Coordinates of C-alpha atoms and ligand atoms in Angstrom, one line a residue:
Chain A
M93 CA 0.0 0.0 0.0
Y94 CA 1.2 3.5 -0.8
F95 CA 2.5 5.2 2.2
H96 CA 2.6 9.0 2.6
S97 CA 3.9 10.8 5.7
V98 CA 1.7 13.8 6.1
T99 CA -1.4 12.9 8.2
L100 CA -4.0 14.4 10.4
D101 CA -4.4 14.5 14.1
R102 CA -8.2 14.3 14.2
D103 CA -8.4 15.7 17.7
R104 CA -6.7 18.9 16.9
C105 CA -8.4 19.4 13.5
K106 CA -11.3 22.0 13.6
G107 CA -12.3 21.5 10.0
C108 CA -11.5 25.1 9.4
T109 CA -10.7 24.7 5.6
N110 CA -7.5 26.7 5.8
C111 CA -5.5 23.7 4.5
I112 CA -7.8 22.7 1.6
K113 CA -7.1 26.0 -0.2
R114 CA -3.4 25.9 0.2
C115 CA -2.7 22.3 -1.0
P116 CA -1.1 22.6 -4.4
T117 CA -2.5 19.2 -5.6
E118 CA -6.0 19.7 -4.2
A119 CA -5.5 16.6 -2.1
I120 CA -7.5 17.7 1.0
R121 CA -11.2 17.7 1.7
V122 CA -13.1 18.4 4.8
R123 CA -15.6 15.7 5.7
D124 CA -17.5 15.3 9.0
G125 CA -15.8 18.4 10.3
K126 CA -12.3 17.0 9.8
A127 CA -9.7 17.3 7.1
K128 CA -9.1 14.3 5.1
I129 CA -6.0 13.8 2.9
I130 CA -6.5 11.9 -0.4
K131 CA -3.3 9.9 -0.1
E132 CA -2.7 9.2 -3.8
K133 CA -2.8 12.9 -4.6
C134 CA -0.6 14.1 -1.7
I135 CA 3.0 14.8 -2.6
D136 CA 4.0 15.5 1.0
C137 CA 5.1 19.0 0.3
G138 CA 4.3 20.0 3.8
E139 CA 2.3 23.2 2.8
C140 CA -0.7 22.0 5.0
V141 CA 1.6 21.3 7.9
R142 CA 2.8 24.9 7.7
V143 CA -0.5 26.6 7.3
C144 CA -2.7 24.7 9.8
P145 CA -3.4 27.1 12.7
Y146 CA -4.1 24.2 15.0
H147 CA -1.1 22.1 14.2
A148 CA -3.3 19.3 13.3
K149 CA -1.2 18.2 10.3
V150 CA 1.5 15.9 11.5
V151 CA 4.4 14.3 9.7
V152 CA 4.7 10.6 10.6
T153 CA 8.4 9.9 11.3
D154 CA 10.1 7.0 12.9
D155 CA 10.4 6.7 16.7
I156 CA 13.9 7.3 18.0
G157 CA 13.6 4.2 20.1
M158 CA 13.9 2.1 16.9
M159 CA 17.6 2.5 17.2
E160 CA 17.5 -0.2 19.8
N161 CA 16.8 -2.8 17.2
Y162 CA 20.3 -2.5 15.6
K163 CA 23.8 -3.3 16.8
Y164 CA 25.5 -0.5 14.9
R165 CA 23.8 2.8 14.4
I166 CA 24.6 5.5 11.9
A167 CA 23.1 9.0 11.8
L168 CA 22.8 10.9 8.5
P169 CA 22.3 14.5 9.3
A170 CA 20.7 16.6 6.5
P171 CA 22.8 19.8 5.7
S172 CA 19.9 21.9 6.9
L173 CA 20.6 20.7 10.5
Y174 CA 23.6 22.9 10.6
G175 CA 21.4 26.0 10.3
Q176 CA 19.3 25.1 13.3
F177 CA 21.6 26.1 16.1
K178 CA 23.0 29.3 17.3
D179 CA 26.7 29.5 18.1
M180 CA 27.5 25.9 17.3
T181 CA 30.0 24.8 14.7
I182 CA 29.4 21.9 12.4
G183 CA 31.9 19.9 14.4
D184 CA 30.0 20.6 17.6
I185 CA 26.7 19.7 16.1
L186 CA 28.0 16.4 14.7
A187 CA 29.7 15.5 18.0
S188 CA 26.5 16.2 20.0
L189 CA 24.4 14.2 17.5
Q190 CA 26.7 11.3 17.8
S191 CA 26.4 11.4 21.6
C192 CA 22.7 10.8 21.2
G193 CA 23.4 7.1 20.8
F194 CA 25.0 6.7 17.4
D195 CA 28.2 4.8 16.6
E196 CA 28.9 7.0 13.7
V197 CA 27.8 10.1 11.9
F198 CA 27.9 10.4 8.1
E199 CA 27.2 13.8 6.7
V200 CA 24.6 14.0 4.0
A201 CA 26.3 17.3 3.0
Y202 CA 29.4 15.2 2.1
A203 CA 27.2 13.0 -0.1
A204 CA 25.9 16.2 -1.6
D205 CA 29.5 16.9 -2.5
I206 CA 29.6 13.5 -4.2
V207 CA 26.4 14.2 -6.1
S208 CA 27.6 17.6 -7.2
Y209 CA 30.8 15.9 -8.5
I210 CA 28.9 13.3 -10.4
T211 CA 26.5 15.9 -11.8
R212 CA 29.5 18.0 -13.1
N213 CA 30.9 15.0 -14.8
I214 CA 27.8 13.4 -16.1
V215 CA 26.1 16.4 -17.7
K216 CA 29.2 16.7 -19.9
A217 CA 29.2 13.1 -20.9
K218 CA 25.5 12.3 -21.3
D219 CA 23.0 13.8 -23.6
Y220 CA 20.3 15.1 -21.3
K221 CA 17.2 16.9 -22.4
R222 CA 17.4 20.6 -21.4
P223 CA 16.7 21.8 -18.9
I224 CA 18.0 19.0 -16.7
I225 CA 15.6 18.9 -13.7
S226 CA 17.0 18.2 -10.3
S227 CA 15.7 15.0 -8.6
A228 CA 16.7 16.1 -5.1
C229 CA 13.3 17.4 -3.9
P230 CA 11.0 14.4 -3.8
A231 CA 7.9 16.6 -3.6
I232 CA 8.8 18.1 -6.9
V233 CA 9.5 14.8 -8.5
R234 CA 6.1 13.6 -7.4
L235 CA 4.5 16.8 -8.7
I236 CA 6.1 16.1 -12.1
Q237 CA 4.8 12.6 -12.1
Q238 CA 1.3 13.9 -11.4
R239 CA 1.1 17.2 -13.3
F240 CA 4.0 17.3 -15.8
P241 CA 4.6 13.7 -17.0
S242 CA 6.1 14.9 -20.2
L243 CA 9.0 16.3 -18.2
M244 CA 10.0 13.0 -16.5
D245 CA 12.7 12.5 -19.1
N246 CA 14.4 15.7 -18.1
I247 CA 14.9 14.5 -14.5
L248 CA 18.5 14.0 -13.5
D249 CA 18.9 10.3 -12.8
I250 CA 21.3 10.5 -9.9
M251 CA 20.4 9.3 -6.5
P252 CA 19.6 12.1 -4.0
P253 CA 22.4 12.8 -1.5
V254 CA 20.6 11.1 1.4
E255 CA 20.6 7.8 -0.4
V256 CA 24.2 8.2 -1.5
A257 CA 25.1 8.8 2.1
G258 CA 23.1 5.8 3.2
K259 CA 24.7 3.5 0.7
I260 CA 28.3 4.5 1.4
A261 CA 27.8 4.6 5.2
R262 CA 26.2 1.2 5.2
D263 CA 28.8 -0.4 2.9
E264 CA 31.7 1.0 5.0
A265 CA 30.1 -0.1 8.3
K266 CA 29.7 -3.6 7.0
K267 CA 33.4 -3.8 6.1
K268 CA 34.5 -2.2 9.3
T269 CA 32.4 -4.2 11.7
G270 CA 31.8 -7.4 9.9
L271 CA 28.1 -7.1 10.9
K272 CA 25.3 -8.2 8.7
D273 CA 23.1 -5.8 6.7
E274 CA 20.2 -6.1 9.1
E275 CA 22.3 -5.5 12.1
I276 CA 23.3 -2.0 10.9
G277 CA 20.8 0.8 11.3
V278 CA 21.0 3.8 9.1
F279 CA 18.9 6.8 10.2
F280 CA 18.3 10.0 8.4
V281 CA 17.7 13.2 10.4
S282 CA 15.2 14.9 8.1
P283 CA 13.8 18.4 7.6
C284 CA 11.4 17.0 5.2
A285 CA 8.2 15.1 5.0
A286 CA 8.6 14.1 1.4
K287 CA 11.8 12.4 2.2
V288 CA 10.2 10.3 4.8
T289 CA 7.9 9.0 2.1
S290 CA 10.8 8.4 -0.2
V291 CA 12.4 6.0 2.2
K292 CA 9.2 3.9 2.4
N293 CA 8.3 4.3 -1.3
P294 CA 11.6 5.0 -3.0
I295 CA 11.6 7.0 -6.2
G296 CA 13.9 5.7 -8.9
I297 CA 15.6 2.9 -6.9
E298 CA 14.5 -0.5 -5.8
K299 CA 14.9 -0.1 -2.1
S300 CA 16.1 2.7 0.2
Y301 CA 19.4 2.3 2.0
I302 CA 17.9 4.0 5.0
D303 CA 16.2 2.1 7.9
G304 CA 14.5 5.0 9.6
V305 CA 13.8 8.7 9.3
F306 CA 13.9 10.9 12.4
S307 CA 12.3 14.3 12.5
M308 CA 14.8 17.1 12.9
R309 CA 12.5 18.5 15.5
D310 CA 12.8 15.4 17.7
V311 CA 16.6 15.3 17.3
Y312 CA 17.0 19.1 17.8
S313 CA 16.3 19.0 21.6
M314 CA 18.4 15.9 22.0
I315 CA 21.3 17.7 20.5
L316 CA 20.8 20.7 22.7
D317 CA 20.8 18.4 25.8
K318 CA 24.1 16.7 24.7
R319 CA 25.8 19.8 23.5
K320 CA 27.9 20.2 26.7
F321 CA 28.6 16.5 27.1
A322 CA 29.7 15.6 23.6
E323 CA 32.5 13.2 24.0
K324 CA 34.8 13.7 21.2
K325 CA 35.2 16.3 18.5
I326 CA 34.2 15.2 15.1
E327 CA 36.0 16.6 12.1
H328 CA 33.5 17.2 9.4
T329 CA 34.3 16.4 5.8
S330 CA 31.9 18.3 3.7
S331 CA 32.8 21.4 1.6
M332 CA 30.9 24.6 1.1
I333 CA 29.2 23.1 -1.9
G334 CA 27.8 20.2 0.1
V335 CA 26.7 22.3 3.0
G336 CA 25.3 24.8 0.5
W337 CA 22.7 22.3 -0.6
A338 CA 20.7 23.2 2.5
N339 CA 19.7 26.5 0.8
A340 CA 17.8 26.9 -2.4
G341 CA 20.4 27.4 -5.2
G342 CA 23.0 25.3 -3.5
E343 CA 22.7 22.4 -5.8
S344 CA 22.7 24.6 -8.9
Y345 CA 25.9 26.2 -7.6
G346 CA 27.5 22.7 -7.3
T347 CA 26.8 21.8 -10.9
S348 CA 29.2 24.4 -12.2
L349 CA 26.8 24.9 -15.1
E350 CA 26.4 28.4 -16.3
N351 CA 22.8 28.6 -17.0
C352 CA 21.0 27.4 -13.9
L353 CA 17.6 28.4 -12.5
F354 CA 16.5 27.7 -9.0
V355 CA 13.0 28.3 -7.8
D356 CA 11.7 27.7 -4.3
G357 CA 8.1 27.5 -3.0
I358 CA 5.8 25.0 -4.5
Q359 CA 3.5 27.4 -6.3
N360 CA 6.4 29.2 -7.9
V361 CA 7.8 25.8 -9.1
I362 CA 4.5 24.9 -10.7
G363 CA 4.6 28.1 -12.7
V364 CA 8.1 27.5 -13.9
L365 CA 7.4 23.9 -14.8
E366 CA 4.5 25.1 -17.0
D367 CA 7.0 27.3 -18.8
I368 CA 9.5 24.5 -19.1
E369 CA 6.8 22.3 -20.6
L370 CA 6.0 25.0 -23.1
G371 CA 9.6 25.0 -24.2
K372 CA 10.1 28.5 -23.0
L373 CA 13.2 27.6 -21.0
D374 CA 15.1 25.4 -23.4
D375 CA 18.1 27.7 -23.0
I376 CA 18.4 26.8 -19.3
D377 CA 20.8 24.0 -18.5
F378 CA 19.7 23.0 -15.0
F379 CA 16.5 23.6 -13.1
E380 CA 16.5 23.2 -9.3
G381 CA 12.9 23.3 -8.0
L382 CA 12.3 23.1 -4.3
A383 CA 8.9 22.8 -2.6
C384 CA 9.9 24.7 0.5
V385 CA 10.5 28.4 0.6
G386 CA 14.3 28.8 1.0
G387 CA 14.9 25.2 0.2
C388 CA 15.4 22.5 2.7
V389 CA 16.2 25.0 5.5
G390 CA 12.5 25.8 5.2
G391 CA 11.4 22.2 5.5
P392 CA 8.3 21.4 7.5
L393 CA 10.4 19.5 10.2
T394 CA 12.9 22.2 10.9
V395 CA 12.9 24.2 14.1
A396 CA 14.7 27.5 13.4
N397 CA 13.2 30.4 11.5
N398 CA 13.9 29.6 7.9
F399 CA 15.5 33.0 7.1
I400 CA 17.8 32.9 10.1
A401 CA 18.7 29.4 9.3
R402 CA 19.5 30.4 5.7
N403 CA 21.8 33.1 7.0
R404 CA 23.6 30.7 9.4
I405 CA 24.3 28.3 6.6
M406 CA 25.8 31.2 4.5
K407 CA 28.1 32.0 7.4
L408 CA 29.1 28.4 8.1
K409 CA 29.9 28.0 4.4
E410 CA 32.4 30.9 4.4
K411 CA 34.6 28.9 6.8
L412 CA 34.7 25.8 4.6
N413 CA 36.8 24.5 1.8
K414 CA 35.6 25.3 -1.6
D415 CA 35.8 21.7 -2.7
V416 CA 36.6 18.4 -1.2
S417 CA 38.0 15.2 -2.6
V418 CA 35.3 12.6 -3.2
K419 CA 37.1 10.3 -5.5
K420 CA 37.7 7.5 -3.0
Y421 CA 34.0 6.7 -3.1
I422 CA 33.4 6.9 -6.7
A423 CA 33.7 4.3 -9.5
V424 CA 34.5 5.4 -13.0
D425 CA 31.1 5.2 -14.4
F426 CA 29.1 6.2 -11.3
H427 CA 26.5 3.5 -12.0
E428 CA 26.1 2.6 -8.3
F429 CA 24.8 6.1 -7.6
M430 CA 22.5 6.3 -10.5
L431 CA 18.7 5.8 -10.4
N432 CA 17.8 2.6 -12.0
V433 CA 14.0 2.2 -11.8
K434 CA 12.1 4.1 -14.4
L435 CA 9.8 6.8 -13.1
K436 CA 6.2 6.1 -13.7
K437 CA 3.6 8.8 -14.4
S438 CA 0.8 9.1 -11.9
D439 CA -2.8 8.8 -13.1
V440 CA -4.6 10.4 -10.2
L441 CA -5.7 13.3 -12.2
N442 CA -7.3 11.2 -14.9
L443 CA -11.1 11.1 -14.7
D444 CA -11.2 7.8 -16.5
E445 CA -8.7 5.7 -18.6
D446 CA -11.2 5.7 -21.4
I447 CA -11.1 9.1 -23.1
D448 CA -14.8 8.9 -24.2
K449 CA -15.9 8.2 -20.7
A450 CA -13.6 11.0 -19.3
I451 CA -15.1 13.4 -21.8
D452 CA -18.6 12.5 -20.7
M453 CA -17.6 13.1 -17.1
M454 CA -16.0 16.4 -18.0
K455 CA -19.2 17.6 -19.6
S456 CA -21.1 16.7 -16.4
I457 CA -18.6 18.5 -14.3
D458 CA -19.1 21.6 -16.5
E459 CA -22.9 21.3 -16.1
I460 CA -22.7 21.1 -12.3
Y461 CA -20.0 23.8 -12.1
K462 CA -22.3 26.2 -14.0
S463 CA -25.0 25.7 -11.4
L464 CA -22.7 26.5 -8.5
P465 CA -22.2 30.1 -7.2
G466 CA -18.5 30.2 -8.2
L467 CA -17.4 31.7 -4.8
D468 CA -14.9 29.1 -4.0
C469 CA -15.8 29.5 -0.4
G470 CA -14.7 26.1 0.7
S471 CA -17.7 25.5 2.9
C472 CA -18.6 22.4 1.1
G473 CA -15.3 20.9 2.1
S474 CA -13.8 20.9 -1.4
P475 CA -11.1 23.5 -2.4
G476 CA -13.4 25.3 -4.8
C477 CA -16.5 25.1 -6.8
R478 CA -14.8 23.3 -9.7
A479 CA -13.3 20.8 -7.3
L480 CA -16.8 20.2 -5.8
A481 CA -18.2 19.6 -9.3
E482 CA -15.5 17.1 -9.9
D483 CA -16.1 15.4 -6.6
V484 CA -19.8 15.1 -7.3
V485 CA -19.2 13.5 -10.7
K486 CA -16.7 11.1 -9.2
G487 CA -19.3 10.2 -6.6
F488 CA -17.5 11.6 -3.6
A489 CA -19.8 14.5 -2.8
S490 CA -23.3 15.8 -3.4
E491 CA -24.3 19.1 -5.1
Y492 CA -26.2 20.0 -1.9
D493 CA -22.9 20.0 0.0
C494 CA -22.9 23.6 -1.4
I495 CA -24.7 25.6 1.2
F496 CA -26.0 28.0 -1.4
K497 CA -27.6 25.3 -3.4
L498 CA -28.9 23.7 -0.2
K499 CA -30.4 27.0 0.8
D500 CA -32.1 27.4 -2.6
R501 CA -33.5 24.0 -2.4
I502 CA -34.8 24.5 1.1
K503 CA -36.5 27.7 -0.1
I504 CA -38.3 25.9 -2.9
L505 CA -39.3 23.1 -0.5
A506 CA -40.5 25.7 2.0
E507 CA -42.6 27.4 -0.6
E508 CA -44.1 24.1 -1.6
I509 CA -44.9 23.3 2.0
N510 CA -46.4 26.7 2.5
K511 CA -48.7 26.2 -0.5
L512 CA -49.8 22.9 0.8
S513 CA -50.4 24.2 4.3
I514 CA -53.1 26.8 3.1
K515 CA -55.1 24.1 1.4
I516 CA -58.1 23.4 3.6
P517 CA -59.4 19.9 3.9
P518 CA -62.9 19.5 2.5
V519 CA -64.4 18.3 5.8
I520 CA -63.6 21.6 7.4
G521 CA -64.8 23.7 4.6
S522 CA -64.7 23.8 0.9
D523 CA -67.0 25.4 -1.6
K524 CA -66.2 22.7 -4.2
E525 CA -69.2 21.1 -5.7
V526 CA -69.7 17.4 -5.2
K527 CA -69.9 15.6 -8.5
P528 CA -71.7 12.3 -8.9
Chain B
M177 CA -19.5 11.2 -30.2
K178 CA -19.6 14.9 -29.6
P179 CA -16.3 16.4 -28.6
Y180 CA -15.6 18.2 -25.4
T181 CA -15.2 21.8 -26.1
M182 CA -13.8 24.8 -24.4
D183 CA -14.0 28.5 -25.3
F184 CA -12.1 31.5 -24.1
D185 CA -11.9 35.2 -24.9
V186 CA -8.4 36.5 -25.3
K187 CA -7.7 40.2 -24.7
A188 CA -5.1 42.1 -26.7
R189 CA -2.1 43.2 -24.8
D190 CA -3.2 41.7 -21.5
F191 CA 0.0 40.1 -20.5
S192 CA -1.0 39.5 -16.9
S193 CA -3.6 36.9 -17.9
A194 CA -1.9 35.8 -21.1
G195 CA -1.6 32.0 -21.3
E196 CA -4.5 31.4 -18.9
S197 CA -6.7 29.7 -21.5
S198 CA -3.9 27.4 -22.6
S199 CA -3.1 26.6 -19.1
K200 CA -6.7 25.6 -18.3
F201 CA -6.8 23.6 -21.6
R202 CA -3.6 21.8 -20.5
K203 CA -5.1 20.8 -17.2
T204 CA -8.2 19.5 -18.9
L205 CA -6.1 17.4 -21.2
L206 CA -4.4 15.7 -18.3
M207 CA -7.8 15.0 -16.7
L208 CA -9.0 13.5 -19.9
S209 CA -6.2 10.9 -19.9
I210 CA -4.6 12.3 -23.1
P211 CA -1.1 10.9 -23.6
S212 CA 1.6 13.2 -22.1
D213 CA 3.5 13.9 -25.3
I214 CA 0.2 15.0 -26.9
V215 CA -0.6 17.2 -23.9
R216 CA 2.8 18.8 -24.3
R217 CA 2.4 19.4 -28.0
A218 CA -1.1 20.7 -27.7
S219 CA -0.2 23.0 -24.9
I220 CA 2.6 24.5 -26.9
A221 CA 0.5 25.0 -30.0
A222 CA -2.3 26.5 -27.9
Y223 CA 0.0 28.8 -25.9
E224 CA 1.7 30.1 -29.0
A225 CA -1.7 30.8 -30.7
E226 CA -3.0 32.5 -27.6
M227 CA 0.1 34.7 -27.3
N228 CA -0.2 35.6 -31.0
I229 CA -3.6 37.0 -30.3
V230 CA -2.3 38.8 -27.2
I231 CA 0.7 40.3 -29.0
H232 CA -0.5 41.0 -32.5
S233 CA -4.3 41.3 -32.7
Y234 CA -7.1 43.5 -31.5
G235 CA -8.3 40.6 -29.4
G236 CA -9.8 37.3 -30.2
K237 CA -11.0 33.8 -29.1
M238 CA -9.6 30.4 -28.5
H239 CA -11.7 27.4 -29.1
F240 CA -10.7 23.8 -28.3
E241 CA -12.3 20.5 -29.3
I242 CA -11.1 17.3 -27.7
Y243 CA -12.1 14.0 -29.4
K244 CA -11.1 10.5 -28.5
D245 CA -8.3 10.5 -31.1
K246 CA -7.6 14.1 -32.0
I247 CA -7.5 17.7 -30.7
V248 CA -8.6 20.7 -32.7
I249 CA -7.4 24.1 -31.7
V250 CA -8.9 27.2 -33.3
A251 CA -7.5 30.6 -32.8
E252 CA -9.4 33.5 -34.2
D253 CA -8.8 37.2 -33.9
T254 CA -10.2 40.5 -35.2
G255 CA -7.3 41.8 -37.1
P256 CA -5.0 43.4 -38.3
G257 CA -4.0 40.1 -40.0
I258 CA -0.6 38.8 -41.1
K259 CA 1.0 41.0 -43.7
D260 CA 3.6 38.6 -45.1
L261 CA 2.7 35.0 -44.3
E262 CA 5.9 33.5 -45.7
L263 CA 8.0 35.7 -43.6
A264 CA 5.9 35.1 -40.5
M265 CA 6.5 31.3 -40.9
K266 CA 10.2 31.9 -40.7
E267 CA 11.8 31.1 -37.3
G268 CA 13.0 34.2 -35.5
Y269 CA 11.1 36.6 -37.7
S270 CA 9.0 38.8 -35.5
T271 CA 6.8 41.8 -36.0
A272 CA 6.2 42.2 -32.3
P273 CA 6.7 45.7 -31.0
K274 CA 10.0 46.4 -29.2
E275 CA 8.5 46.7 -25.8
V276 CA 6.8 43.3 -26.2
I277 CA 10.1 41.7 -27.2
E278 CA 11.8 43.3 -24.2
M279 CA 9.2 41.5 -22.0
G280 CA 10.5 38.2 -23.4
F281 CA 7.6 37.6 -25.7
G282 CA 7.2 37.6 -29.5
A283 CA 10.5 35.9 -30.3
G284 CA 9.3 35.1 -33.8
M285 CA 8.7 31.4 -32.9
G286 CA 4.9 31.5 -32.7
L287 CA 3.8 30.2 -36.1
P288 CA 6.8 27.9 -36.7
N289 CA 6.3 26.4 -33.2
M290 CA 2.6 25.9 -33.9
K291 CA 3.4 24.2 -37.1
R292 CA 6.0 22.0 -35.6
N293 CA 3.7 20.8 -32.8
A294 CA 0.5 20.4 -34.7
D295 CA -0.1 17.6 -37.2
T296 CA -2.0 19.9 -39.5
M297 CA -2.2 23.7 -39.4
E298 CA -4.4 25.7 -41.7
I299 CA -4.5 29.4 -41.8
V300 CA -8.0 29.8 -43.0
N301 CA -8.0 33.5 -43.6
H302 CA -5.8 36.4 -42.8
D303 CA -6.7 39.8 -43.9
E304 CA -7.3 43.1 -42.2
S305 CA -10.5 41.8 -40.6
G306 CA -8.6 39.1 -38.8
T307 CA -6.8 35.8 -38.8
K308 CA -8.2 32.3 -38.2
I309 CA -5.9 29.4 -37.6
V310 CA -7.0 25.8 -37.2
M311 CA -4.7 23.2 -35.9
T312 CA -5.2 19.5 -35.4
I313 CA -3.2 17.1 -33.3
N314 CA -3.9 13.4 -33.8
F315 CA -3.2 10.6 -31.5
Ligands
SF4_277 S1 1.5 17.7 2.2 FE1 1.2 19.1 0.4 S2 0.2 17.8 -1.1 FE2 0.0 16.7 0.8 S3 -2.0 17.3 1.6 FE3 -0.5 18.7 2.5 S4 -0.4 20.4 1.2 FE4 -1.4 18.8 0.0
SF4_278 S1 12.6 21.6 -0.4 FE1 13.8 20.1 0.8 S2 12.7 19.9 2.7 FE2 11.3 20.9 1.2 S3 10.1 19.2 0.4 FE3 11.9 19.6 -1.0 S4 13.5 18.2 -0.3 FE4 11.9 18.3 1.4

């Protein structure tokens, strides 16, 4: 069954309809006074998590206690973790993280250095469709599968840094410890809901190299607790390029390509993808689209204010090497770090596989839509009148979910009742003649 | 079977809503299970035609017909027509005013792009009273 990570805490949800309007894929409805996420449509972008005033949208992550199930534990901190703390160096953060019960810490930022290196080499060698589209933000990849299937061939077929990190760290730990695969636990410290989903339903690879995903929020306070007691100092390995991936534009910078475009915020990305599909951006080499404003530092599982975190990352970067050697991990042809499962387009938008049937349904949708007030008020629980019309035709809603239609209908019924009520029964009095 | 049709008015020089009808058309194609390469070609053809109306005409209409096996796009405007059709079909040739080109539109790819993405393209009439272009995309 398809798993997605953004879910609802029913007790907190007030059914206020704030989220249904902000969801970029129209994946939310309100039913019985509670929001409901249509899981096949949700791309786990986290928009609803951010906008819910009652914090009723929760991202399901793994419980930190699951570490107990493994003999050797590796933490993979996302680069955005480095922007979460005031006055802590990357070394401090890594050491404190390790003290939270890990045997080893492997920086995803370093894997980002590797991915940047591969990207630089591969875009020269391979004939990619332009613009090449980054595969790093899984919410965007899912958006493309759903709304821009013709752009799937443009997607860069390199594994995202977190999987590269997972693979290398796991392989090395196996060699070093002699333990079996299942005795080694690899845990991602994530800013991101979409990446939780990617571990359970990988995109472009058979199986994820990661065993569990911990929320950056959960790990944040643990790191603060350990900060004074971190046993040993850890030398970090990543360069300014790898760390830079935390912010929007970081990946583009790492490609060394001249003509890059990076766009953050899901609605902005949708607009640019439309332009790419129209062929308006064929002169761009590389497109980095990120669902979160600011990039992963603005991820739904981060703690620090996204603008401040962005600034901290910039400052940390200044102190780092420009580049770092990654050769020891890389085979000549990079095949082990390439995606090898073809992306499939998602059919959730299709009304019906059969075009004739779909056309019929579309005509009915238009009919119903015309009869609705067009206010897009959301009171019916659908994101707008058009969406309600779709839901009615698909059988998930009734026209009278629209309060205006319901009111009209009640008015007609009331008039009818009124008419009937003035009618006097003949036994009481009627001047009608009695015919034989 | 009767096709599914869509109609839109397109205003001249209204760059803020330019492309809206093509965008709605595109979304509809996705919902109707049209193959993705066809969606792409049809969107480009529609977008270019719509932009032509915005940039060059006094205003006009977009009309779409979606059948089981083909899409028909009709772009119709109220003038001033295409002066030199042969030149207009050349890539990079543009009669768009300077300020429009500076906005990044009117690169002279409109008609060539439409022709490239449609299976058939017919310019039904083009005189001072207007231009009517009919494109078909089969699948
Ligand atoms: S995570 Fe994004 S796609 Fe999923 S329901 Fe929330 S807003 Fe919609
Ligand atoms: S921008 Fe980063 S944190 Fe946000 S959804 Fe994409 S990958 Fe996740």
